[in-house]
Amino acid sequence: MTSMRIASGLGLLLGLGLAAGQAQALEGDAERGQQAAGACVACHQADGMGMNNPQGESWPRLAGLPAEYIAKQLHDIKEGRRESATMMAFANMLDDQQIADVAVYYAEMEPWPELPTAYRAADPTDEAEWLAERGDWAEGKMIPACSQCHGPNGQGVGATFPPLAGQHAGYIVSQLEAWRDGKRHNDPNDLMVGIAERLDEEQVAMIADYYATLPERIAERETRAQEEDGQ
Amino acid sequence: MNQRTSHLLIAGTLASALSLSLAAVAQDDATERDYQVPLPEAPEGEITFQPPHERDIPDNQYGEMVRKGRDLFVNTQALRGEYVFNDQNCANCHLDAGRLANSAPMWASFGVYPAYRGKNDKVNTLAERIQGCFTYSMNGKPPEYGSEPLVAMQTYLHWMATGAPINESMPGRGYPKLEETEQGADRERGAEVYAQQCAVCHGEEGQGQKVGERQVFPPLWGDGAYNWGAGMHRVNTAANFIKANMPLGKPYSLSDQQAWDVAAFINSHERPQDPRRRTLESVDETDEIFHNHHGFYGDEIDGRRLGDHADFGENPTPLDG
């Protein structure tokens, strides 16, 4: 009896909350996606790596993002849950099937960097690392560690919590600002909006830079450790 | 209030006489046993206490032990297979590594022990209290007295409580108590709250989510969750925790009713057996002695009686062990 209730509750949620639910369930095809992605290349680049533009709009890396996440963002942009003057026109060019196709195309292009998952104590003298791994729980802040939702070293969790490590700093900053300005309201249960609002300017800049450069810094750290082991 | 005062008096009187082997201290047999009495509530008032910053952990042997304790508190999974037999870490229920007020902060716990606990009807030292967490919340085995994991955790807690009063309940201790609602706690309404607010992180089946081997969102029921003896299996405890701390980053966003309902939903799922069942004849007896509180142990839900099994999750100690 209860499970029926639960099932109907979920049905309701899918029906109302995720209007695009059905469309997102379409199976994508990477080859068709490549055809449909002709217009994407100018900004997101042929290799899907996007570009950081310190003086202007940064274009996010798409290669290796979960297909479901990319598809949701495109639907959200089309339907106004994620306002983007630049992307609106391009998203509108794609139908539901094309969205599914380009999503798979980028998802399969190159895997997102896999980073270590083992516990490592955060350095309390490194403010950015502290924010990423421990958060800022001061009164009035209540900011969980980024890694509590975005996973160890911010490499993403499932299709809902996108990877941060290896994403462009300019793009991370612009998205945190979009949440604050009310231009982005497509986060599940408004989980991100409050956090974005409570981060101060310095924290936004610091965390964007931290995650943009994290994969390189981890690689350097591992190389150093190997060298030390070798000696 | 009276109850609290008397408990504190008992704790205070005994504290001076206590040595490590508390188990040997005879309890007053004349006192009626009640395994359900929780510690007195934290007093109201402004939360003013600030634990020291980790930057300031001293660079000496004591500081090293603080750091070890901090590591185990955040990554209790390091003890998996030895003292921990589920997917939990201390910091799941004690946010900000045990530092956050109204999230059962450790700086407020430190000074209230030794304390009488109805749960085991005796005065518990802090070490015993931590051991209890391992037995129940971690579905594990208690680290031995004087063992490094236990000493490390005690030291971490001691450091966090730097400057905190001893034998005095501080504002912010524990989870703030929710008043009961007229409608009571309803698991079916709770299912809807869960689907809308919790499933995105904890999974539709309460299974949590991992990245590689690392648990990111803890499971809330099933073998990876706290067992039937853990405080969090009580609907009131979970409701209190949820209201003040969940969803993560959105404290106090759920209504009281939602917190009660979703706590009932979560806690009306199967989980590892209550370890005290090993010492008793039956589920009935366990239910009668230890579950005379707001919980679902022994209740029939969807045609199955919760707790009517010998499944201790990954904990290898058998029913007759």
PDB file of N, CA and C in Angstrom, chain A residues 1-2 5-6 9-10 13 117-119 121 124-125 130 134 137 142 144 147-149 151-152 155-158 160-161 188-191 198, chain B residues 53-55 70-71 74-75 95-97 99-100 187-188 191-192 195-197 200-201 204 209 211 214 216-217 247-251 265 302:
ATOM      1  N   MET A   1       0.836  -1.187   0.000  1.00  0.00           N
ATOM      2  CA  MET A   1       0.000   0.000   0.000  1.00  0.00           C
ATOM      3  C   MET A   1       0.877   1.246   0.000  1.00  0.00           C
ATOM      4  N   THR A   2       1.840   1.214   0.909  1.00  0.00           N
ATOM      5  CA  THR A   2       2.731   2.367   0.991  1.00  0.00           C
ATOM      6  C   THR A   2       3.553   2.525  -0.279  1.00  0.00           C
ATOM      7  N   ARG A   5       1.700   4.314  -2.832  1.00  0.00           N
ATOM      8  CA  ARG A   5       1.691   5.741  -2.556  1.00  0.00           C
ATOM      9  C   ARG A   5       3.007   6.396  -2.991  1.00  0.00           C
ATOM     10  N   ILE A   6       4.070   5.707  -2.642  1.00  0.00           N
ATOM     11  CA  ILE A   6       5.387   6.250  -2.994  1.00  0.00           C
ATOM     12  C   ILE A   6       5.492   6.367  -4.505  1.00  0.00           C
ATOM     13  N   GLY A   9       3.590   9.197  -5.711  1.00  0.00           N
ATOM     14  CA  GLY A   9       4.276  10.439  -5.344  1.00  0.00           C
ATOM     15  C   GLY A   9       5.407  10.749  -6.314  1.00  0.00           C
ATOM     16  N   LEU A  10       6.142   9.726  -6.658  1.00  0.00           N
ATOM     17  CA  LEU A  10       7.247   9.915  -7.591  1.00  0.00           C
ATOM     18  C   LEU A  10       6.717  10.313  -8.965  1.00  0.00           C
ATOM     19  N   LEU A  13       5.898  13.835  -9.014  1.00  0.00           N
ATOM     20  CA  LEU A  13       7.107  14.648  -9.025  1.00  0.00           C
ATOM     21  C   LEU A  13       7.680  14.721 -10.436  1.00  0.00           C
ATOM     22  N   THR A 117      40.139   9.505  -4.821  1.00  0.00           N
ATOM     23  CA  THR A 117      38.956   9.553  -3.961  1.00  0.00           C
ATOM     24  C   THR A 117      39.310   9.337  -2.487  1.00  0.00           C
ATOM     25  N   ALA A 118      40.549   8.923  -2.228  1.00  0.00           N
ATOM     26  CA  ALA A 118      40.933   8.612  -0.847  1.00  0.00           C
ATOM     27  C   ALA A 118      40.889   9.876   0.019  1.00  0.00           C
ATOM     28  N   TYR A 119      40.568   9.692   1.290  1.00  0.00           N
ATOM     29  CA  TYR A 119      40.552  10.814   2.231  1.00  0.00           C
ATOM     30  C   TYR A 119      41.941  11.423   2.358  1.00  0.00           C
ATOM     31  N   ALA A 121      43.462  14.889   4.563  1.00  0.00           N
ATOM     32  CA  ALA A 121      43.074  16.001   5.433  1.00  0.00           C
ATOM     33  C   ALA A 121      43.292  17.329   4.717  1.00  0.00           C
ATOM     34  N   PRO A 124      44.511  23.447   6.884  1.00  0.00           N
ATOM     35  CA  PRO A 124      43.770  24.573   7.478  1.00  0.00           C
ATOM     36  C   PRO A 124      44.373  25.936   7.166  1.00  0.00           C
ATOM     37  N   THR A 125      45.586  25.958   6.598  1.00  0.00           N
ATOM     38  CA  THR A 125      46.161  27.263   6.236  1.00  0.00           C
ATOM     39  C   THR A 125      45.875  27.608   4.772  1.00  0.00           C
ATOM     40  N   TRP A 130      40.344  24.588   2.153  1.00  0.00           N
ATOM     41  CA  TRP A 130      39.456  24.454   3.319  1.00  0.00           C
ATOM     42  C   TRP A 130      37.992  24.601   2.902  1.00  0.00           C
ATOM     43  N   ARG A 134      36.126  21.441   3.486  1.00  0.00           N
ATOM     44  CA  ARG A 134      35.512  21.540   4.820  1.00  0.00           C
ATOM     45  C   ARG A 134      34.360  22.539   4.893  1.00  0.00           C
ATOM     46  N   TRP A 137      31.261  27.098   7.854  1.00  0.00           N
ATOM     47  CA  TRP A 137      30.067  26.905   8.680  1.00  0.00           C
ATOM     48  C   TRP A 137      29.841  28.037   9.659  1.00  0.00           C
ATOM     49  N   MET A 142      26.924  28.924   6.747  1.00  0.00           N
ATOM     50  CA  MET A 142      26.378  27.567   6.616  1.00  0.00           C
ATOM     51  C   MET A 142      26.633  26.993   5.225  1.00  0.00           C
ATOM     52  N   PRO A 144      28.271  24.169   3.172  1.00  0.00           N
ATOM     53  CA  PRO A 144      28.923  22.863   3.249  1.00  0.00           C
ATOM     54  C   PRO A 144      30.158  22.853   2.361  1.00  0.00           C
ATOM     55  N   SER A 147      32.912  19.499  -1.731  1.00  0.00           N
ATOM     56  CA  SER A 147      33.070  18.066  -1.975  1.00  0.00           C
ATOM     57  C   SER A 147      31.961  17.245  -1.339  1.00  0.00           C
ATOM     58  N   GLN A 148      31.204  17.825  -0.411  1.00  0.00           N
ATOM     59  CA  GLN A 148      30.126  17.057   0.204  1.00  0.00           C
ATOM     60  C   GLN A 148      29.030  16.707  -0.804  1.00  0.00           C
ATOM     61  N   CYS A 149      28.887  17.517  -1.843  1.00  0.00           N
ATOM     62  CA  CYS A 149      27.924  17.183  -2.909  1.00  0.00           C
ATOM     63  C   CYS A 149      28.615  16.894  -4.238  1.00  0.00           C
ATOM     64  N   GLY A 151      31.519  15.693  -4.650  1.00  0.00           N
ATOM     65  CA  GLY A 151      32.359  14.507  -4.573  1.00  0.00           C
ATOM     66  C   GLY A 151      33.808  14.807  -4.251  1.00  0.00           C
ATOM     67  N   PRO A 152      34.583  13.738  -3.953  1.00  0.00           N
ATOM     68  CA  PRO A 152      35.975  13.915  -3.587  1.00  0.00           C
ATOM     69  C   PRO A 152      36.744  14.637  -4.699  1.00  0.00           C
ATOM     70  N   GLN A 155      35.030  15.975  -8.293  1.00  0.00           N
ATOM     71  CA  GLN A 155      34.988  15.333  -9.618  1.00  0.00           C
ATOM     72  C   GLN A 155      33.577  14.957 -10.044  1.00  0.00           C
ATOM     73  N   GLY A 156      32.576  15.420  -9.297  1.00  0.00           N
ATOM     74  CA  GLY A 156      31.194  15.180  -9.690  1.00  0.00           C
ATOM     75  C   GLY A 156      30.628  13.920  -9.077  1.00  0.00           C
ATOM     76  N   VAL A 157      29.302  13.922  -8.862  1.00  0.00           N
ATOM     77  CA  VAL A 157      28.605  12.747  -8.332  1.00  0.00           C
ATOM     78  C   VAL A 157      27.374  12.507  -9.192  1.00  0.00           C
ATOM     79  N   GLY A 158      27.339  11.367  -9.847  1.00  0.00           N
ATOM     80  CA  GLY A 158      26.190  11.015 -10.678  1.00  0.00           C
ATOM     81  C   GLY A 158      25.953  12.064 -11.756  1.00  0.00           C
ATOM     82  N   THR A 160      23.721  14.492 -11.394  1.00  0.00           N
ATOM     83  CA  THR A 160      23.100  15.677 -10.799  1.00  0.00           C
ATOM     84  C   THR A 160      24.120  16.696 -10.326  1.00  0.00           C
ATOM     85  N   PHE A 161      25.220  16.214  -9.786  1.00  0.00           N
ATOM     86  CA  PHE A 161      26.229  17.110  -9.220  1.00  0.00           C
ATOM     87  C   PHE A 161      27.433  17.126 -10.155  1.00  0.00           C
ATOM     88  N   PRO A 188      18.490  21.301  -8.396  1.00  0.00           N
ATOM     89  CA  PRO A 188      17.493  20.493  -7.710  1.00  0.00           C
ATOM     90  C   PRO A 188      17.241  21.029  -6.301  1.00  0.00           C
ATOM     91  N   ASN A 189      15.994  21.273  -5.984  1.00  0.00           N
ATOM     92  CA  ASN A 189      15.591  21.737  -4.639  1.00  0.00           C
ATOM     93  C   ASN A 189      16.315  23.008  -4.204  1.00  0.00           C
ATOM     94  N   ASP A 190      16.717  23.838  -5.136  1.00  0.00           N
ATOM     95  CA  ASP A 190      17.428  25.076  -4.785  1.00  0.00           C
ATOM     96  C   ASP A 190      18.631  24.798  -3.890  1.00  0.00           C
ATOM     97  N   LEU A 191      19.313  23.702  -4.134  1.00  0.00           N
ATOM     98  CA  LEU A 191      20.436  23.358  -3.257  1.00  0.00           C
ATOM     99  C   LEU A 191      21.610  24.319  -3.434  1.00  0.00           C
ATOM    100  N   ARG A 198      25.500  33.018  -0.337  1.00  0.00           N
ATOM    101  CA  ARG A 198      26.244  33.233   0.910  1.00  0.00           C
ATOM    102  C   ARG A 198      27.764  33.249   0.716  1.00  0.00           C
TER     103      ARG A 198
ATOM    104  N   HIS B  53      40.418  26.931  15.970  1.00  0.00           N
ATOM    105  CA  HIS B  53      40.607  26.630  14.541  1.00  0.00           C
ATOM    106  C   HIS B  53      41.678  25.559  14.379  1.00  0.00           C
ATOM    107  N   GLU B  54      41.542  24.774  13.334  1.00  0.00           N
ATOM    108  CA  GLU B  54      42.520  23.693  13.135  1.00  0.00           C
ATOM    109  C   GLU B  54      43.928  24.214  12.836  1.00  0.00           C
ATOM    110  N   ARG B  55      43.989  25.479  12.365  1.00  0.00           N
ATOM    111  CA  ARG B  55      45.318  26.091  12.189  1.00  0.00           C
ATOM    112  C   ARG B  55      46.102  26.067  13.486  1.00  0.00           C
ATOM    113  N   ARG B  70      40.787  13.766  14.459  1.00  0.00           N
ATOM    114  CA  ARG B  70      40.043  14.503  13.434  1.00  0.00           C
ATOM    115  C   ARG B  70      39.884  13.649  12.164  1.00  0.00           C
ATOM    116  N   ASP B  71      40.990  13.013  11.767  1.00  0.00           N
ATOM    117  CA  ASP B  71      40.933  12.168  10.571  1.00  0.00           C
ATOM    118  C   ASP B  71      39.917  11.030  10.744  1.00  0.00           C
ATOM    119  N   VAL B  74      36.266  12.355  10.598  1.00  0.00           N
ATOM    120  CA  VAL B  74      35.794  12.703   9.258  1.00  0.00           C
ATOM    121  C   VAL B  74      35.762  11.457   8.366  1.00  0.00           C
ATOM    122  N   ASN B  75      36.772  10.631   8.503  1.00  0.00           N
ATOM    123  CA  ASN B  75      36.906   9.450   7.649  1.00  0.00           C
ATOM    124  C   ASN B  75      36.925   8.196   8.526  1.00  0.00           C
ATOM    125  N   LEU B  95      27.902  17.517  11.881  1.00  0.00           N
ATOM    126  CA  LEU B  95      28.411  18.258  10.727  1.00  0.00           C
ATOM    127  C   LEU B  95      29.621  19.115  11.087  1.00  0.00           C
ATOM    128  N   ASP B  96      30.316  19.532  10.037  1.00  0.00           N
ATOM    129  CA  ASP B  96      31.556  20.282  10.168  1.00  0.00           C
ATOM    130  C   ASP B  96      32.514  19.580  11.130  1.00  0.00           C
ATOM    131  N   ALA B  97      32.686  18.301  10.892  1.00  0.00           N
ATOM    132  CA  ALA B  97      33.656  17.515  11.666  1.00  0.00           C
ATOM    133  C   ALA B  97      33.410  17.617  13.163  1.00  0.00           C
ATOM    134  N   ARG B  99      31.915  20.162  14.747  1.00  0.00           N
ATOM    135  CA  ARG B  99      32.067  21.518  15.274  1.00  0.00           C
ATOM    136  C   ARG B  99      30.772  22.323  15.248  1.00  0.00           C
ATOM    137  N   LEU B 100      29.780  21.891  14.468  1.00  0.00           N
ATOM    138  CA  LEU B 100      28.619  22.739  14.213  1.00  0.00           C
ATOM    139  C   LEU B 100      27.581  22.674  15.342  1.00  0.00           C
ATOM    140  N   ARG B 187       4.537   8.231   7.865  1.00  0.00           N
ATOM    141  CA  ARG B 187       5.542   7.751   6.915  1.00  0.00           C
ATOM    142  C   ARG B 187       5.096   7.895   5.468  1.00  0.00           C
ATOM    143  N   GLU B 188       3.809   7.882   5.239  1.00  0.00           N
ATOM    144  CA  GLU B 188       3.355   8.005   3.852  1.00  0.00           C
ATOM    145  C   GLU B 188       3.512   9.436   3.344  1.00  0.00           C
ATOM    146  N   ALA B 191       7.125   9.862   2.707  1.00  0.00           N
ATOM    147  CA  ALA B 191       7.647   9.323   1.443  1.00  0.00           C
ATOM    148  C   ALA B 191       7.690  10.409   0.380  1.00  0.00           C
ATOM    149  N   GLU B 192       6.701  11.265   0.397  1.00  0.00           N
ATOM    150  CA  GLU B 192       6.674  12.341  -0.609  1.00  0.00           C
ATOM    151  C   GLU B 192       7.761  13.377  -0.321  1.00  0.00           C
ATOM    152  N   ALA B 195      11.026  11.842  -1.456  1.00  0.00           N
ATOM    153  CA  ALA B 195      11.213  11.838  -2.917  1.00  0.00           C
ATOM    154  C   ALA B 195      11.575  13.232  -3.422  1.00  0.00           C
ATOM    155  N   GLN B 196      10.984  14.245  -2.809  1.00  0.00           N
ATOM    156  CA  GLN B 196      11.215  15.609  -3.292  1.00  0.00           C
ATOM    157  C   GLN B 196      12.515  16.216  -2.769  1.00  0.00           C
ATOM    158  N   GLN B 197      12.855  15.926  -1.517  1.00  0.00           N
ATOM    159  CA  GLN B 197      13.924  16.669  -0.855  1.00  0.00           C
ATOM    160  C   GLN B 197      15.198  15.864  -0.604  1.00  0.00           C
ATOM    161  N   VAL B 200      17.495  12.986  -4.118  1.00  0.00           N
ATOM    162  CA  VAL B 200      18.506  13.476  -5.058  1.00  0.00           C
ATOM    163  C   VAL B 200      19.922  13.165  -4.542  1.00  0.00           C
ATOM    164  N   CYS B 201      20.092  13.176  -3.244  1.00  0.00           N
ATOM    165  CA  CYS B 201      21.407  12.837  -2.673  1.00  0.00           C
ATOM    166  C   CYS B 201      21.447  11.400  -2.131  1.00  0.00           C
ATOM    167  N   GLU B 204      16.869   6.970  -4.251  1.00  0.00           N
ATOM    168  CA  GLU B 204      15.455   6.629  -4.094  1.00  0.00           C
ATOM    169  C   GLU B 204      15.250   5.471  -3.143  1.00  0.00           C
ATOM    170  N   GLN B 209      25.116   7.539  -2.125  1.00  0.00           N
ATOM    171  CA  GLN B 209      25.871   7.551  -3.387  1.00  0.00           C
ATOM    172  C   GLN B 209      27.368   7.567  -3.100  1.00  0.00           C
ATOM    173  N   VAL B 211      31.461   7.737  -4.913  1.00  0.00           N
ATOM    174  CA  VAL B 211      32.337   7.975  -6.063  1.00  0.00           C
ATOM    175  C   VAL B 211      33.531   7.051  -5.843  1.00  0.00           C
ATOM    176  N   ARG B 214      34.615   5.851  -2.291  1.00  0.00           N
ATOM    177  CA  ARG B 214      34.326   6.873  -1.283  1.00  0.00           C
ATOM    178  C   ARG B 214      32.828   7.146  -1.202  1.00  0.00           C
ATOM    179  N   VAL B 216      29.906   9.372  -0.610  1.00  0.00           N
ATOM    180  CA  VAL B 216      29.682  10.818  -0.590  1.00  0.00           C
ATOM    181  C   VAL B 216      28.410  11.129   0.208  1.00  0.00           C
ATOM    182  N   PHE B 217      27.309  10.479  -0.163  1.00  0.00           N
ATOM    183  CA  PHE B 217      26.055  10.648   0.574  1.00  0.00           C
ATOM    184  C   PHE B 217      25.757   9.338   1.310  1.00  0.00           C
ATOM    185  N   PRO B 247      17.880  19.629   4.255  1.00  0.00           N
ATOM    186  CA  PRO B 247      18.957  19.205   3.358  1.00  0.00           C
ATOM    187  C   PRO B 247      20.238  20.025   3.612  1.00  0.00           C
ATOM    188  N   LEU B 248      21.339  19.413   3.297  1.00  0.00           N
ATOM    189  CA  LEU B 248      22.634  20.027   3.540  1.00  0.00           C
ATOM    190  C   LEU B 248      22.679  21.440   2.936  1.00  0.00           C
ATOM    191  N   GLY B 249      23.063  22.407   3.749  1.00  0.00           N
ATOM    192  CA  GLY B 249      23.130  23.794   3.264  1.00  0.00           C
ATOM    193  C   GLY B 249      21.792  24.515   3.329  1.00  0.00           C
ATOM    194  N   LYS B 250      20.733  23.799   3.724  1.00  0.00           N
ATOM    195  CA  LYS B 250      19.415  24.428   3.840  1.00  0.00           C
ATOM    196  C   LYS B 250      18.772  24.124   5.201  1.00  0.00           C
ATOM    197  N   PRO B 251      19.487  24.430   6.278  1.00  0.00           N
ATOM    198  CA  PRO B 251      18.929  24.121   7.594  1.00  0.00           C
ATOM    199  C   PRO B 251      17.621  24.869   7.825  1.00  0.00           C
ATOM    200  N   PHE B 265       9.382   8.179   7.731  1.00  0.00           N
ATOM    201  CA  PHE B 265       9.572   7.397   6.502  1.00  0.00           C
ATOM    202  C   PHE B 265      10.933   6.699   6.495  1.00  0.00           C
ATOM    203  N   ASP B 302       4.193  -2.814   5.787  1.00  0.00           N
ATOM    204  CA  ASP B 302       4.044  -3.460   4.474  1.00  0.00           C
ATOM    205  C   ASP B 302       4.139  -4.983   4.584  1.00  0.00           C
TER     206      ASP B 302
END
